[in-house]
CSV table of C-alpha atoms in Angstrom, one decimal:
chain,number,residue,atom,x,y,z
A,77,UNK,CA,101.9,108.3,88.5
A,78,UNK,CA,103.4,111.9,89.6
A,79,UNK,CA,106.3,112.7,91.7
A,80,UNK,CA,106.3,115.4,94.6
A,81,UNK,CA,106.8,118.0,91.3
A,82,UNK,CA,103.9,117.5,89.5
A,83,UNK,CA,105.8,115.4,86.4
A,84,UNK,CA,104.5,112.2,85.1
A,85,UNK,CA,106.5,109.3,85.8
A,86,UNK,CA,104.3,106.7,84.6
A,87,UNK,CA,101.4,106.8,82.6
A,88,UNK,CA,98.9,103.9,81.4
A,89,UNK,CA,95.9,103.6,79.6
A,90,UNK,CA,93.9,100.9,79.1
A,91,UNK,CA,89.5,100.8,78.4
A,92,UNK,CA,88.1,96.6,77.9
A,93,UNK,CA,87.1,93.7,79.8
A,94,UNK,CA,88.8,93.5,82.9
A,95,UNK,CA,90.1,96.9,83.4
A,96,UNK,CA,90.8,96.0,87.1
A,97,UNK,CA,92.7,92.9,86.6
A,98,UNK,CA,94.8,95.2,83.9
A,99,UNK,CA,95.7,97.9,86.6
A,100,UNK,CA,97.1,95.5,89.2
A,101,UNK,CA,98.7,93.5,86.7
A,102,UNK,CA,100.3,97.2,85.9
A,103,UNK,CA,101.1,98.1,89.4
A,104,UNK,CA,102.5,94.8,90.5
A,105,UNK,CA,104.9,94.9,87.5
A,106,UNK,CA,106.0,98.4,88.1
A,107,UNK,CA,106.2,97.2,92.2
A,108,UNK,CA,108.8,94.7,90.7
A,109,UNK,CA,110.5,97.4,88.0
A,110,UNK,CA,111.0,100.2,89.9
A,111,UNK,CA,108.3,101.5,92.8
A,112,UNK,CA,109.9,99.6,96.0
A,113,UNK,CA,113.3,101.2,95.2
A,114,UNK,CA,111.6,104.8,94.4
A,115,UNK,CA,109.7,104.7,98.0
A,116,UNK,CA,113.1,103.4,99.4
A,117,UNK,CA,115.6,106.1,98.0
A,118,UNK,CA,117.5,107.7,101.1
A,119,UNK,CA,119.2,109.8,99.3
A,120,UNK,CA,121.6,112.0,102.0
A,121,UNK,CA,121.5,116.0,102.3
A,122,UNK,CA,123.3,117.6,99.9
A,123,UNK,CA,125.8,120.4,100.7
A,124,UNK,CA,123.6,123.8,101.3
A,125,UNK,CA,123.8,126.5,99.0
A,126,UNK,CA,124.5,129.9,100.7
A,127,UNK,CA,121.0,131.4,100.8
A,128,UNK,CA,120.4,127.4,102.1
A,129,UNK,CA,122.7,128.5,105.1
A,130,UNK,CA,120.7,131.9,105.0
A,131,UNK,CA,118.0,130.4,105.5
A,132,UNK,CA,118.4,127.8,108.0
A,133,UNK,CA,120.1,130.4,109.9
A,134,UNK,CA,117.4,132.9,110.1
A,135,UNK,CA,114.4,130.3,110.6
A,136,UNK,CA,112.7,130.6,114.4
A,137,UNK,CA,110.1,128.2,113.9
A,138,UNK,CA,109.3,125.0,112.5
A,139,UNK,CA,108.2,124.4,108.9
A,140,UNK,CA,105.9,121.6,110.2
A,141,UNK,CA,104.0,122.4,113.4
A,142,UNK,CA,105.0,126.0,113.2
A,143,UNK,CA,106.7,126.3,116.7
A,144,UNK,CA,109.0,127.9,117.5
A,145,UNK,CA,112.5,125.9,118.4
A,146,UNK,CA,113.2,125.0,122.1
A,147,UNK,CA,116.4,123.3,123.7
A,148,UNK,CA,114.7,120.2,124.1
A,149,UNK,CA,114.0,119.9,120.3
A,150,UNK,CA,116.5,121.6,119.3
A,151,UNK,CA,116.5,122.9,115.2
A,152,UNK,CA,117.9,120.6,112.4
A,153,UNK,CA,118.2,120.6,108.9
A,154,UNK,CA,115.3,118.8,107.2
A,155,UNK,CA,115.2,117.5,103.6
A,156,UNK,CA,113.8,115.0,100.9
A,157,UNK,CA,115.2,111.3,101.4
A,158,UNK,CA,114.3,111.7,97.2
A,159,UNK,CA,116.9,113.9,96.0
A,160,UNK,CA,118.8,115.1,98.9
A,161,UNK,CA,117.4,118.9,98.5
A,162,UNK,CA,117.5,120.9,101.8
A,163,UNK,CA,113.6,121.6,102.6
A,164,UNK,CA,113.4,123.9,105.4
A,165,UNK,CA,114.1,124.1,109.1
A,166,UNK,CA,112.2,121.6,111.3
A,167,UNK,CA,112.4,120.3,115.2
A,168,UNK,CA,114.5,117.2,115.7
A,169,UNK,CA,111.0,115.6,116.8
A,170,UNK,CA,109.0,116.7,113.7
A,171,UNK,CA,111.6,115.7,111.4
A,172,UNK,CA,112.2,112.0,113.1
A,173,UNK,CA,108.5,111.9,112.6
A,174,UNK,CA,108.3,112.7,109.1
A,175,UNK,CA,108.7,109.8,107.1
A,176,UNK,CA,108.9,109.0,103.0
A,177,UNK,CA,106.3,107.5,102.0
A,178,UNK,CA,106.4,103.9,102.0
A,179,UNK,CA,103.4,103.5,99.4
A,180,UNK,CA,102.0,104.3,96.4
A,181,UNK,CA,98.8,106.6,96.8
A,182,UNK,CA,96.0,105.9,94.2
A,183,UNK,CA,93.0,107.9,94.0
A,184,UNK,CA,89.8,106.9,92.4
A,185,UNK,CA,86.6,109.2,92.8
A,186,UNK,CA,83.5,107.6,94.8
A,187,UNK,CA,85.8,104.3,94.8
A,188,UNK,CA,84.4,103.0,97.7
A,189,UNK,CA,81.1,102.9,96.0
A,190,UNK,CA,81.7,101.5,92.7
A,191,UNK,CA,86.0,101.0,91.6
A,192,UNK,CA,86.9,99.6,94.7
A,193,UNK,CA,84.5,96.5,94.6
A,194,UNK,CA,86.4,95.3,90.9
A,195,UNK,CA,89.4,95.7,92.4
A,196,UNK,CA,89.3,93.6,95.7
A,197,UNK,CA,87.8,91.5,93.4
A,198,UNK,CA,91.3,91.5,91.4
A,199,UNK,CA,93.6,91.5,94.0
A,200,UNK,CA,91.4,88.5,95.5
A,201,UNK,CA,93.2,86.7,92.7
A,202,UNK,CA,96.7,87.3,93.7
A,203,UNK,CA,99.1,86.7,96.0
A,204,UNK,CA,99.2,89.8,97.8
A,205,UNK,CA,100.8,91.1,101.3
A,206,UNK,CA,99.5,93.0,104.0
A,207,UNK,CA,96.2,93.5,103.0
A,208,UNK,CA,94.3,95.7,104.9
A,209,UNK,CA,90.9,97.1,104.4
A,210,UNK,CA,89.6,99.9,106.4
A,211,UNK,CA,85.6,99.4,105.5
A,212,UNK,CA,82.6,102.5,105.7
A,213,UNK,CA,80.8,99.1,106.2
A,214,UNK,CA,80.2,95.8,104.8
A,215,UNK,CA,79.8,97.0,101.5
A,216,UNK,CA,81.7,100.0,100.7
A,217,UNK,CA,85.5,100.6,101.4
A,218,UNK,CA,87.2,103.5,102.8
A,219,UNK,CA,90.7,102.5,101.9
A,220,UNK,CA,92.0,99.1,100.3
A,221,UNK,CA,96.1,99.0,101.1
A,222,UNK,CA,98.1,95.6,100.0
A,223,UNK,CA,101.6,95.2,98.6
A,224,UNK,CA,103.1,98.8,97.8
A,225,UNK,CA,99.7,100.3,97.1
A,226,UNK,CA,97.3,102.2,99.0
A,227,UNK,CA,93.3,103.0,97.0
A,228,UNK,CA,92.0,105.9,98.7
A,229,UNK,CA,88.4,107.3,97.3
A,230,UNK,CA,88.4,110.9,96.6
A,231,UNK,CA,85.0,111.8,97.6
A,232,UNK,CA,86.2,110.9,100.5
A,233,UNK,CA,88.6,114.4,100.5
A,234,UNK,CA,86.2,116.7,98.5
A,235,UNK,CA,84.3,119.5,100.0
A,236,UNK,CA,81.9,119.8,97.2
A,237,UNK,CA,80.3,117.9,95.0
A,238,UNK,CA,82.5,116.7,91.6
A,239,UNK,CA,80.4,118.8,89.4
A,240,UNK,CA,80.5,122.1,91.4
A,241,UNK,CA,84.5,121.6,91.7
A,242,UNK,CA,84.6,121.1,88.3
A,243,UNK,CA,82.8,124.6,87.4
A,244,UNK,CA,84.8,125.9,89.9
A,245,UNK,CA,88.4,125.1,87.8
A,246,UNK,CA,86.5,125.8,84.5
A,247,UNK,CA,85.9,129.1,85.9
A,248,UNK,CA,89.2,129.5,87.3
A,249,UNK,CA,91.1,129.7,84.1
A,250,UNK,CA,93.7,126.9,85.0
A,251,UNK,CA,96.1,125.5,83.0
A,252,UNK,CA,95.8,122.3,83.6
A,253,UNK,CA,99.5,121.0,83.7
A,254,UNK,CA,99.5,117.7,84.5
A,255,UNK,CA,96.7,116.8,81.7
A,256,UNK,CA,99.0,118.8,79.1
A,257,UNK,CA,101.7,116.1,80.0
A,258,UNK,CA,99.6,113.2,79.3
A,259,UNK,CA,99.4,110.6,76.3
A,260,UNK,CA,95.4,110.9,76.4
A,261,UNK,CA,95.8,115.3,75.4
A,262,UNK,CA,98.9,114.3,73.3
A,263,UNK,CA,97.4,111.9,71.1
A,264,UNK,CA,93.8,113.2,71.2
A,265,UNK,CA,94.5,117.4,70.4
């Protein structure tokens, strides 16, 4: 699991029977540990820094539609419910409109066609609330949402094909941050 700054909070590895029924065992005890309060924090705006003031000051347009600021939606100060850090100026509209996210996003690629059938299959097992299935059709799923959780299939999002993105980052000399926090490159060199 990684917050809005790219730093593992969570991290869980498991390969055996019944991976599925392992992962929503997993997220339903983090949903009860910790998750529900991290989606809820409203945490309020902290004091602005100077070049904050600056800033805000100085903006003419929105840093969400791009628009510029009218007197019917008049400029305010938007930032993250998270941490209470200032963001950037925004219309009263866009910012009432912008909203935390109220669930965790999970990405699997090609889910629909293969992940996504163990796991409604998982979750078919449990009590869950406020399932919601948005179906390709009878077979394959677009998006499986229940509880705090939302499954979303990646292929879905990608404008290539897996194999051509991944020459594409081999190629791009990245970095790789997120990996290079992880127990799987830790442990395995």
């Amino acid at each position: 699991i990684i917050n809005k700054d790219n730093q593992i909070l969570e991290s869980k590895t498991y390969m055996g029977k019944n991976a599925s029924d392992v992962l929503i065992e997993y997220l339903f005890e983090i949903e009860k540990t910790w998750l529900i309060a991290y989606l809820n924090k409203n945490v309020p705006m902290l004091e602005l820094t100077d070049e904050e003031k600056f800033t805000y000051g100085r903006s003419e347009v929105c840093h969400i539609c791009k628009k510029v600021f009218t007197e019917d939606d008049p400029k305010v100060r938007d930032h993250d419910h998270t941490d209470g850090i200032f963001i950037a100026a925004a219309h009263n509209s866009c910012n009432l409109k912008r909203r935390n996210q109220k669930c965790l996003k999970i990405y699997m690629h090609n889910g629909s066609k293969y992940d996504f059938h163990f796991i409604t299959k998982s979750i078919s097992k449990k009590n869950v609330r406020n399932i919601y299935i948005l179906p390709y059709n009878m077979e394959n799923f677009r998006m499986i949402k229940f509880n705090s959780f939302m499954f979303l299939d990646t292929l879905a999002f990608l404008q290539s094909s897996l194999s051509q993105l991944a020459d594409i980052l081999k190629d791009s000399n990245h970095d790789y941050p997120l990996l290079k926090q992880s127990h799987i490159l830790q442990t395995n060199g």
